[in-house]
XYZ file of C-alpha atoms in Angstrom:
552
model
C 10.120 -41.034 5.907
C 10.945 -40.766 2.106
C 7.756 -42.921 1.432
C 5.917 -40.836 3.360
C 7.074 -37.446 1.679
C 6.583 -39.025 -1.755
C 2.888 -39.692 -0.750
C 2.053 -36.212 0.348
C 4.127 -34.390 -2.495
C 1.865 -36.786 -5.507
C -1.645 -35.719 -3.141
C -0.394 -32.075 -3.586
C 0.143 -32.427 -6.895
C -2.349 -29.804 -8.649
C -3.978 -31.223 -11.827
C -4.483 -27.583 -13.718
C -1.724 -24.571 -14.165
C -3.273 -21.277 -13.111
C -2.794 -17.262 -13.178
C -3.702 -14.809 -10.847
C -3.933 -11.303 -12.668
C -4.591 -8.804 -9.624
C -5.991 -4.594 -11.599
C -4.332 -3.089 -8.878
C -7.083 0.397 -8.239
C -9.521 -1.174 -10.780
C -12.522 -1.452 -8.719
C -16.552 -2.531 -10.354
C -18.883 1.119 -9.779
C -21.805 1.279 -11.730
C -22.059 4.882 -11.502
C -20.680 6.857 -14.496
C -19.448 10.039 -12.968
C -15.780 9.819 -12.978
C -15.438 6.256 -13.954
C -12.140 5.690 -16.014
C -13.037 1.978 -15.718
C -16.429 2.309 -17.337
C -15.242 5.132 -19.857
C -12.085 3.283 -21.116
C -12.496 0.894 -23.922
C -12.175 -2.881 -21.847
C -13.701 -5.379 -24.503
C -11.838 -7.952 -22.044
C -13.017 -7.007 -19.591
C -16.498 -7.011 -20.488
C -16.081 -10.334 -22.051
C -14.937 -12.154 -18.613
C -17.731 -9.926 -16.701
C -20.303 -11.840 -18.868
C -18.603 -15.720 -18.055
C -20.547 -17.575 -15.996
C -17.665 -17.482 -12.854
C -18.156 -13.954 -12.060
C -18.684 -11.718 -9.318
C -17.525 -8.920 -7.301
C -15.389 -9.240 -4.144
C -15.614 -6.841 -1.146
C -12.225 -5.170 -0.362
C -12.425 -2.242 1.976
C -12.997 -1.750 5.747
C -13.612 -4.611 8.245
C -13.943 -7.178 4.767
C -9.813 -6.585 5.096
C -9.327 -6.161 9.012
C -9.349 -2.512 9.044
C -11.338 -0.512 11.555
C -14.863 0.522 9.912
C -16.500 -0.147 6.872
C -16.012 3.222 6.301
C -12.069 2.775 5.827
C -10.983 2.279 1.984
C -8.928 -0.950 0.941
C -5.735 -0.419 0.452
C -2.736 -2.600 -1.645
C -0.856 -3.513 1.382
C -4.198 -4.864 3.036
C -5.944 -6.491 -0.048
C -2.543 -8.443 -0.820
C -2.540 -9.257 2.652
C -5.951 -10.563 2.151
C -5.110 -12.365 -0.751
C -2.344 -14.386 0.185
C -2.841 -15.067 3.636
C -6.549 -16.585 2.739
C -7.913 -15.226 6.247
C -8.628 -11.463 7.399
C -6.251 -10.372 10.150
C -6.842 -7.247 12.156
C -4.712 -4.827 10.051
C -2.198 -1.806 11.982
C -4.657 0.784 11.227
C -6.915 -0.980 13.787
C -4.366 -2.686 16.015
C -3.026 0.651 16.669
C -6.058 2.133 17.333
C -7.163 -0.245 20.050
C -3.564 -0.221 21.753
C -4.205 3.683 22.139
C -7.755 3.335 22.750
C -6.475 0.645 25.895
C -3.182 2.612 26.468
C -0.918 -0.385 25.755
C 1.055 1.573 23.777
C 2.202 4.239 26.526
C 3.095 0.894 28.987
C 5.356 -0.663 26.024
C 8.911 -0.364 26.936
C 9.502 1.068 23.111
C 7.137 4.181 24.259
C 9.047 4.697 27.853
C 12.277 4.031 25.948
C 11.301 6.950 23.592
C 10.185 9.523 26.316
C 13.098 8.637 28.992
C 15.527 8.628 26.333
C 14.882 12.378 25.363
C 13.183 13.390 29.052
C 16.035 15.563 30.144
C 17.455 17.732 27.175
C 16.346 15.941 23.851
C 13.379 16.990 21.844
C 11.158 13.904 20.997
C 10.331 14.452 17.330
C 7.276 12.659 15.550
C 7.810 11.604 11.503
C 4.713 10.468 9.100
C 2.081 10.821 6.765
C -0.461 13.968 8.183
C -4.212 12.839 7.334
C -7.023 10.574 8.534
C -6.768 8.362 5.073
C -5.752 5.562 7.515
C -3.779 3.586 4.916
C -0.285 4.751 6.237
C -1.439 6.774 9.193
C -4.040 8.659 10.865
C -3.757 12.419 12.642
C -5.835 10.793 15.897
C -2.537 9.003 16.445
C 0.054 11.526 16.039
C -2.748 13.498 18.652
C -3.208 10.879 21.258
C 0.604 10.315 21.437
C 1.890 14.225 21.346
C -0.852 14.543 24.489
C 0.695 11.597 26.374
C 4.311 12.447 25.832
C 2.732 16.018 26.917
C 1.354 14.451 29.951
C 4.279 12.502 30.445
C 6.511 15.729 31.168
C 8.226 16.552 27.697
C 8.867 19.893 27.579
C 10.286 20.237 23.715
C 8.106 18.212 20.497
C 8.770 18.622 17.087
C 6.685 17.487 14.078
C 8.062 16.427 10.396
C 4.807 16.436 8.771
C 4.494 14.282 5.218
C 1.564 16.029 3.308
C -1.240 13.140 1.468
C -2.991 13.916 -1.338
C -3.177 10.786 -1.975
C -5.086 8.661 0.454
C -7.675 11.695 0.841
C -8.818 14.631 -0.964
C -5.745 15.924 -3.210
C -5.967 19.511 -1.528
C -6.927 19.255 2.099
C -3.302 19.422 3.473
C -4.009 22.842 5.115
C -7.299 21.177 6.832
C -4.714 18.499 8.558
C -2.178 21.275 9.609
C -5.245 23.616 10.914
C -6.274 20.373 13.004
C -2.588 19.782 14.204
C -1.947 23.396 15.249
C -5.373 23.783 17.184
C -4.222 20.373 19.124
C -0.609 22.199 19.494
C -2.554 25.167 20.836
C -3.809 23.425 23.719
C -0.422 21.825 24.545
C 0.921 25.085 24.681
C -0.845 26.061 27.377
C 0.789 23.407 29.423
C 3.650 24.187 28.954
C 4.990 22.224 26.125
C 7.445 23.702 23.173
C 5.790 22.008 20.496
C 5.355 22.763 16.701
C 5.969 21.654 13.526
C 9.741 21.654 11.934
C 9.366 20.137 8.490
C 7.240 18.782 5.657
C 5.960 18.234 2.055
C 4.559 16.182 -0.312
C 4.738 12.438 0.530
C 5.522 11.570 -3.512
C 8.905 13.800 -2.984
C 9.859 13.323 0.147
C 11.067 10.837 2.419
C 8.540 7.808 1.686
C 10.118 6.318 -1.213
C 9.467 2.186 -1.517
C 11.377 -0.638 -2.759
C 14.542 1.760 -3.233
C 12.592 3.179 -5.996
C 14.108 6.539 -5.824
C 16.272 6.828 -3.146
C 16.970 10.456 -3.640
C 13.307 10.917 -1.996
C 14.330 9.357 1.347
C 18.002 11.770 0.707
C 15.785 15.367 0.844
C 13.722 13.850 3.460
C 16.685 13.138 6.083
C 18.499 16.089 4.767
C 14.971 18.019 5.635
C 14.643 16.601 8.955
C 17.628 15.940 10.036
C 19.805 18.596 9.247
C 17.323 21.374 8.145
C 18.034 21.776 4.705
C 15.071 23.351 3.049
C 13.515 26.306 1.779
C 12.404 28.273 5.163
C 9.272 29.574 5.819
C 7.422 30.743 9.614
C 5.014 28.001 9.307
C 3.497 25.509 7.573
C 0.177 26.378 6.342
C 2.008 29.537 4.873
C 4.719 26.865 3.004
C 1.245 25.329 1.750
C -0.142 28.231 0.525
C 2.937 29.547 -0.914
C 3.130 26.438 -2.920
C -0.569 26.707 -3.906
C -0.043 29.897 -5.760
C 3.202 29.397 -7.226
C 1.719 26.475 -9.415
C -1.556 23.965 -9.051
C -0.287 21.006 -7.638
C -1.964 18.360 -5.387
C -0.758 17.911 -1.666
C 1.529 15.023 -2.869
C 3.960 17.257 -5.090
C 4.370 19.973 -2.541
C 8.007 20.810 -2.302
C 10.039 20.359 0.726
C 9.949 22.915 3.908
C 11.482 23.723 6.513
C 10.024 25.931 9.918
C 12.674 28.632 10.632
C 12.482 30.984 13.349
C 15.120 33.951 13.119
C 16.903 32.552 10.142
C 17.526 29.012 12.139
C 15.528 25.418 11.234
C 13.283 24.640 14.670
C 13.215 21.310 14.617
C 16.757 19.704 13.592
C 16.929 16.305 14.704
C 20.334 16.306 16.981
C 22.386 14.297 19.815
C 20.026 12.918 22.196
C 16.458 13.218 20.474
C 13.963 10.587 20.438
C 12.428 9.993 17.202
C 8.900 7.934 16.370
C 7.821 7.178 13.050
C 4.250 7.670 12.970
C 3.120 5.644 9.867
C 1.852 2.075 10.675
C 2.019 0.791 7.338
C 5.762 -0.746 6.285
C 6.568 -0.163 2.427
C 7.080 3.308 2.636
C 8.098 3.284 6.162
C 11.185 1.226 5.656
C 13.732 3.149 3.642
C 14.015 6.032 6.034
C 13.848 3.621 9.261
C 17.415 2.180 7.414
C 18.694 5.737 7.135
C 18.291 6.071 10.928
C 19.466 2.894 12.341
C 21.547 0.841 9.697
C 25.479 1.559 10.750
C 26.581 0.247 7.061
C 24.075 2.654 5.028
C 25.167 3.213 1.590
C 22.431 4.512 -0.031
C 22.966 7.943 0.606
C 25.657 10.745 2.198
C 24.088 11.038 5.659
C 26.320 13.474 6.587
C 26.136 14.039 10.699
C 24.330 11.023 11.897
C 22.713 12.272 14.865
C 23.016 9.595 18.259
C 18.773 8.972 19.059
C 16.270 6.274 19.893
C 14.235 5.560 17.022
C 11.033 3.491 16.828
C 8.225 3.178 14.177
C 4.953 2.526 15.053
C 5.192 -0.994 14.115
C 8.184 -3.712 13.119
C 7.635 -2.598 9.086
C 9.910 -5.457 7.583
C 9.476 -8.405 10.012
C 12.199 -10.541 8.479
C 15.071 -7.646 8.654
C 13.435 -6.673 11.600
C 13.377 -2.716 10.445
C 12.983 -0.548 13.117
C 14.793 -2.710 15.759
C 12.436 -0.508 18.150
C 8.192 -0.436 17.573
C 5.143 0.621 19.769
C 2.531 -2.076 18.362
C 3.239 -5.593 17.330
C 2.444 -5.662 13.411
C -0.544 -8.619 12.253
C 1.000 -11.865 12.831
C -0.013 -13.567 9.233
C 1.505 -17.017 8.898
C 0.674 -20.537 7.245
C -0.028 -17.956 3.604
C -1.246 -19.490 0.460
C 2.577 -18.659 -0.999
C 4.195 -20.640 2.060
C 1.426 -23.763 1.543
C 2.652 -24.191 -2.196
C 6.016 -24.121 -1.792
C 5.976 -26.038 1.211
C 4.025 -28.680 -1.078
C 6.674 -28.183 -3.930
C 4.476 -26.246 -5.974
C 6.473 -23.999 -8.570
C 5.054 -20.553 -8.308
C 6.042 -17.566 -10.178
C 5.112 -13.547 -8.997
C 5.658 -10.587 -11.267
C 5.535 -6.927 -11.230
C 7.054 -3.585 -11.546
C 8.766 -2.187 -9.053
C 5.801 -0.093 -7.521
C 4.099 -2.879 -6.469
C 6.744 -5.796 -6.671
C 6.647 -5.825 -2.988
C 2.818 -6.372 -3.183
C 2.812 -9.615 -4.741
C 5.921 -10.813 -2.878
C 6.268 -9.187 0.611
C 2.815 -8.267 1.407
C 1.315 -11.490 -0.187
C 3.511 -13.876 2.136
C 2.678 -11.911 4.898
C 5.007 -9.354 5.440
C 7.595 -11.538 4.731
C 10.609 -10.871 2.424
C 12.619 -13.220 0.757
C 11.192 -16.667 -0.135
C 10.182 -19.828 1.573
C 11.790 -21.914 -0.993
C 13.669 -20.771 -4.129
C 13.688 -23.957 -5.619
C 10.194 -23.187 -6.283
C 10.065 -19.689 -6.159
C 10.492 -17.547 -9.181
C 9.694 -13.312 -8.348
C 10.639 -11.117 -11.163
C 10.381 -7.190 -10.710
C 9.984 -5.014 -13.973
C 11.581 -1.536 -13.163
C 9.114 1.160 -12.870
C 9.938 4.467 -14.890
C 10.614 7.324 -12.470
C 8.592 10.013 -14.283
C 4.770 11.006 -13.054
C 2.751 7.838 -13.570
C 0.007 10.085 -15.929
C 2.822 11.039 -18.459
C 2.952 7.445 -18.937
C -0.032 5.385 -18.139
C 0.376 2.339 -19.485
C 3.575 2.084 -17.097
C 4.961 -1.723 -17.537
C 2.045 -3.726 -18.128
C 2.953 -4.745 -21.921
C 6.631 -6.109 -20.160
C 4.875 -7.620 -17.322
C 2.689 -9.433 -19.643
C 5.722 -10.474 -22.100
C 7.485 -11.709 -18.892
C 4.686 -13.816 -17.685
C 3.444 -15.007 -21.268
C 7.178 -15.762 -21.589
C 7.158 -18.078 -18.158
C 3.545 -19.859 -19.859
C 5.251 -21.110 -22.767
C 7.833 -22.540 -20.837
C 5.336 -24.322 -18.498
C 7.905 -22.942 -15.595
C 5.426 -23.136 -12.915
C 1.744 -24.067 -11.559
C 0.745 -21.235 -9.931
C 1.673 -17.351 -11.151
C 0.133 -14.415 -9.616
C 1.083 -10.751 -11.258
C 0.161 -7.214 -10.627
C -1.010 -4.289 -13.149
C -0.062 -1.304 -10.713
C -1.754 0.959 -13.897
C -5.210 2.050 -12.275
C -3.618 2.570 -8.795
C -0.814 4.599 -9.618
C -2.136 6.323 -12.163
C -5.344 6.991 -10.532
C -3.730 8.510 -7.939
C -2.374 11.059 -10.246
C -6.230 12.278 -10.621
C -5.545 12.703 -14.038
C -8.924 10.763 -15.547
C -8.056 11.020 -19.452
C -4.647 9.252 -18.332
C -6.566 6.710 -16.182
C -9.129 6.180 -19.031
C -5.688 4.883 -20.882
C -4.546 3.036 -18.006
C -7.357 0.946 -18.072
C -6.810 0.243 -21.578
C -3.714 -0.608 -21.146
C -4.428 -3.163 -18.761
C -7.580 -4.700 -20.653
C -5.174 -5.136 -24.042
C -3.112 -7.186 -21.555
C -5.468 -9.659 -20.085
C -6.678 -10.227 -24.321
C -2.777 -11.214 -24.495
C -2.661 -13.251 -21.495
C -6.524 -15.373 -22.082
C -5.108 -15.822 -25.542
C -1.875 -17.686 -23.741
C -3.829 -19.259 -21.296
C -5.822 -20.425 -24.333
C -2.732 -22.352 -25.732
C -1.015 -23.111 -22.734
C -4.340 -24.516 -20.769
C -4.172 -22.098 -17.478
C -6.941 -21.297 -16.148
C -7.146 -17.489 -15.343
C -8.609 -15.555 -12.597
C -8.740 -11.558 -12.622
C -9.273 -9.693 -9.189
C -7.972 -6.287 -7.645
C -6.818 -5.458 -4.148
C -8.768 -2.327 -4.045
C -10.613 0.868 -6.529
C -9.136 3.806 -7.248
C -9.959 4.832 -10.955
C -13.417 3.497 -11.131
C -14.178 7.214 -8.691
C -12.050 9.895 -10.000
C -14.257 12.884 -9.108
C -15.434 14.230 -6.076
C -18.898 15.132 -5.402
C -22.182 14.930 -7.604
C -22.156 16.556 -11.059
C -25.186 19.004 -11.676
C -25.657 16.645 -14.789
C -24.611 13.014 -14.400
C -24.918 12.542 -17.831
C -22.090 14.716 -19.003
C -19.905 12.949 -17.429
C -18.893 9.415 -19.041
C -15.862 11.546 -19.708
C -13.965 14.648 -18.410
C -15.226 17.200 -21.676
C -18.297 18.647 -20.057
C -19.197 22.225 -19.197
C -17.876 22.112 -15.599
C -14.756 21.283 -13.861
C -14.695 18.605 -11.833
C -12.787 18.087 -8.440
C -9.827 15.285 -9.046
C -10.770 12.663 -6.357
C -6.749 10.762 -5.873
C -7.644 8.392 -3.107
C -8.929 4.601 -3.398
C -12.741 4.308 -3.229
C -15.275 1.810 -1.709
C -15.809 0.093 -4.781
C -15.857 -4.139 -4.768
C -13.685 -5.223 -7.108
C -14.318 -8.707 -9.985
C -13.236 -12.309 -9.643
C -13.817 -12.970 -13.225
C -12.669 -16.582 -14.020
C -11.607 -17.814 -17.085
C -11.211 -21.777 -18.273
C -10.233 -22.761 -21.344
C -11.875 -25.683 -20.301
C -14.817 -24.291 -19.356
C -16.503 -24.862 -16.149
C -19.437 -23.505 -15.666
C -21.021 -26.869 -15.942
C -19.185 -27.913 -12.912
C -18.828 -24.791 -10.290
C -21.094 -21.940 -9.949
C -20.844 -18.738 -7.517
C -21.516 -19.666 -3.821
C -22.307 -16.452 -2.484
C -22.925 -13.859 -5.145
C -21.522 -10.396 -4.031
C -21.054 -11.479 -0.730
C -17.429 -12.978 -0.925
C -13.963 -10.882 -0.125
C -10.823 -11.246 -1.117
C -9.848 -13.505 1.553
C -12.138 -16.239 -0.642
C -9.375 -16.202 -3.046
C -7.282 -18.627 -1.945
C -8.979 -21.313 -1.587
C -10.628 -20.671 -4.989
C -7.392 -20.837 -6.567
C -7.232 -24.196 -4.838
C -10.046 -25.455 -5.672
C -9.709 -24.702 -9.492
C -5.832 -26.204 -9.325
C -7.975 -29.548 -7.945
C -5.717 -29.006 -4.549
C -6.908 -29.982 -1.545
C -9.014 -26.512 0.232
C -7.254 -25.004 3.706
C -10.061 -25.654 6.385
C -8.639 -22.180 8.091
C -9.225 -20.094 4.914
C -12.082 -18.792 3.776
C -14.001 -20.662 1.959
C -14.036 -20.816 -1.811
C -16.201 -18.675 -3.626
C -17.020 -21.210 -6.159
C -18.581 -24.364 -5.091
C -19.873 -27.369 -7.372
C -22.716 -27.951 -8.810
């Protein structure tokens, strides 16, 4: 048995050190018009777009498992994507098909949920408002209010998180006219349904990686208990907002629905509660606030006695929510889980925004590790301040950190994230995405240069754009814009794009002699892995995707 072990650890045993530098939101657009990647000064970046092992990757709709090639890439997907080496069917589209076939409504979560609160509860319904299909879509939260409609509950109540984000930075009061015409019609059967809470997603509620957990503290103090600032609806809360100060959907402050001085929609003894969202990161922290008996994080004050679900199991190792309506993609055998199964050292780095992305999401949706003996994860703190005040955010001590781990020749394969042109390109501030970018290209000069000395070989992707399509719409002038000074004001676009995004390879070695491109354009990010493999001289996963080099 030892023998045998020894053999299979010295065939695994990969015979060059590599990097995996993921531009988080830094997609490859050729068009100008509001194109912080193309605008910002990347003399690294051009430089590996010009090596030989070059290319773009696809990373958006059914290239990642989501529904339609009309459905942007998002971080959670792409990492999925990335370390899993295969494309799964992602919850955007699982959940769509088990409404679509009515599985959902015959899971015993779903009858749990309506017989739970049948009597005298009010089912409530939590999550993101918006067809961006990243962390939700409205077509669920409509299907399901109709069913539970249908399915004889008299009393609904709807804490409504506001995008911005995802979609257009101002179209909140489109989702809310959409939601109360649907309402309308419920109405007239004789359901008590409206909305009881919301505002902006970036202040509320759907914090991540205990980032800030005062977020998810207004959000349950919102929804739970009715603490808020009280207005009759919600498109008047929006508007209010709007005029008060110009701020994107994401930023609006916290609401409440009141109705002769009283919240509508408190969350109380013997309500049913469903989390709408599909996607986990920012689904999790408020799922713990509503099941977890030793919470700490927070005063929760009265904690009500429901039946809470999510739409999916978001953390699949702590098993948060104990209760979901769809069974979340079953990703196992990842890239991560291969090496260290193999005893390959591995190392993952990033700030705290998307620390999760290169650990959780790129095991697939798995926390924790598969073995710490060769396992090292590092997480930067992110600040806590708007992303655009800031925009080089943490690269420079994500780069120190890894350059740090090169020197000491600590491990064979490293993979890192630059969370600069998502987050900050969300923002739709383009000057401060312009700097993001540079940011992140004075980074990758630092880390070729210690991959120069060090002998790693280097490969730069992204899991999705975002900065490389900061406007909306078509200028009357393309010209003008290469940058935001022109003679008209252009609409902030804060949602990813369609963009592909680069696998630009770098060798200190060189090999361009010995691999070339197999498939031009063609390849997604699911090609990754088994490039990585192929470039460590590893032996390539026959149920992966192919590599998207191939020798000469």
């Amino acid at each position: 048995m030892l023998e045998s072990l020894l053999v299979r650890e010295n065939s695994m045993k990969a015979n060059r050190k590599m990097l995996l530098a993921v531009l988080d939101g830094i997609g490859v657009r050729e068009n100008t018009y509001g194109n912080a990647v193309l605008t910002a000064h990347t003399p690294v970046l051009d430089y590996l777009a010009s090596l030989p092992l070059s290319t773009t990757l696809k990373a958006h709709g059914t290239f990642v498992g989501l529904p339609s090639d009309n459905d942007i890439g998002n971080s959670e997907v792409g990492h999925n994507a990335l370390g899993a080496g295969r494309i799964y069917d992602q919850g955007a589209k699982i959940v769509q098909k088990s409404i679509q076939t009515k599985d959902l409504y015959s899971d015993k979560t779903w009858t749990q949920a309506i017989k739970y609160c049948l009597n005298n509860g009010t089912l409530h319904f939590l999550g993101l408002l918006s067809d961006g299909n990243v962390h939700s879509h409205e077509s669920h939260l409509h299907a399901m209010l109709s069913q539970a409609c249908k399915e004889g509950v008299k009393k609904i109540r709807i804490h409504i998180l506001l995008d911005g984000r995802d979609v257009g930075e101002k179209t909140a009061e489109v989702y809310i006219q959409r939601l109360e015409e649907h309402m309308q019609k419920l109405r007239q059967q004789n359901c008590d349904v409206c909305i009881a809470s919301g505002g902006g997603r970036m202040l509320i509620t759907m914090d991540r990686y205990a980032a800030d957990w005062n977020m998810v503290k207004i959000g349950w103090n919102l929804h739970v208990h009715g603490i808020g600032s009280g207005f009759s609806n919600a498109l008047e809360a929006v508007l209010h907002h709007r005029q008060q100060q110009d701020i994107s959907d994401q930023y609006i402050p916290p609401f409440v629905i009141k109705k002769e001085g009283q919240a509508v929609g408190k969350i109380q003894d013997g309500d049913s509660v469903i989390c709408f969202n599909f996607r986990g990161d920012r689904s999790i922290e408020i799922s713990q606030a509503f099941e977890d008996e030793e919470f700490s994080a927070f005063d929760r004050g009265r904690r009500p006695k429901i039946f809470y679900a999510g739409m999916t199991e978001y953390d699949g190792d702590k098993h948060v929510p104990s209760n979901y309506l769809v069974r979340p993609p079953q990703i196992s055998n990842t890239f991560g889980e291969h090496l260290a199964e193999h005893r390959i050292s591995q190392f993952a780095c990033s700030e705290t925004q998307k620390y999760g992305h290169v650990t959780f999401f790129w095991n697939g949706n798995r926390s924790g590790y598969f073995d710490k003996k060769y396992e090292d994860y590092l997480e930067i703190p992110s600040d806590k301040n708007s992303f655009d005040l800031r925009p080089w955010m943490k690269a420079h001590e994500i780069t120190m950190a890894t350059c740090k781990q090169l020197e000491k020749n600590s491990y064979q394969f490293g993979r890192i994230n630059y969370a600069n042109g998502d987050m900050v390109g969300h923002t739709g501030n383009f000057l401060a995405s312009v700097n993001a970018v540079a940011s992140v290209d004075l980074m990758l000069g630092r880390l070729i240069e210690k991959c120069k000395l060090t002998n790693t070989i280097l490969l730069v992707t992204a899991d999705h754009g975002n900065c490389d399509e900061m406007f909306e719409a078509s200028p009357s002038n393309p010209s003008h814009w290469k940058h935001k000074f022109a003679a008209e004001t252009p609409t902030p676009k804060t949602s990813h794009s369609l963009a592909e995004v680069p696998l630009y390879i770098y060798d200190p070695q060189g090999q361009a002699d010995i691999y070339k491109i197999l498939n031009p354009g063609l390849g997604t990010l699911a090609n990754v892995a088994n490039t990585c493999l192929e470039l460590m001289g590893l032996p390539l996963r026959s149920d992966f995707e192919e590599s998207a080099i191939t020798k000469r």
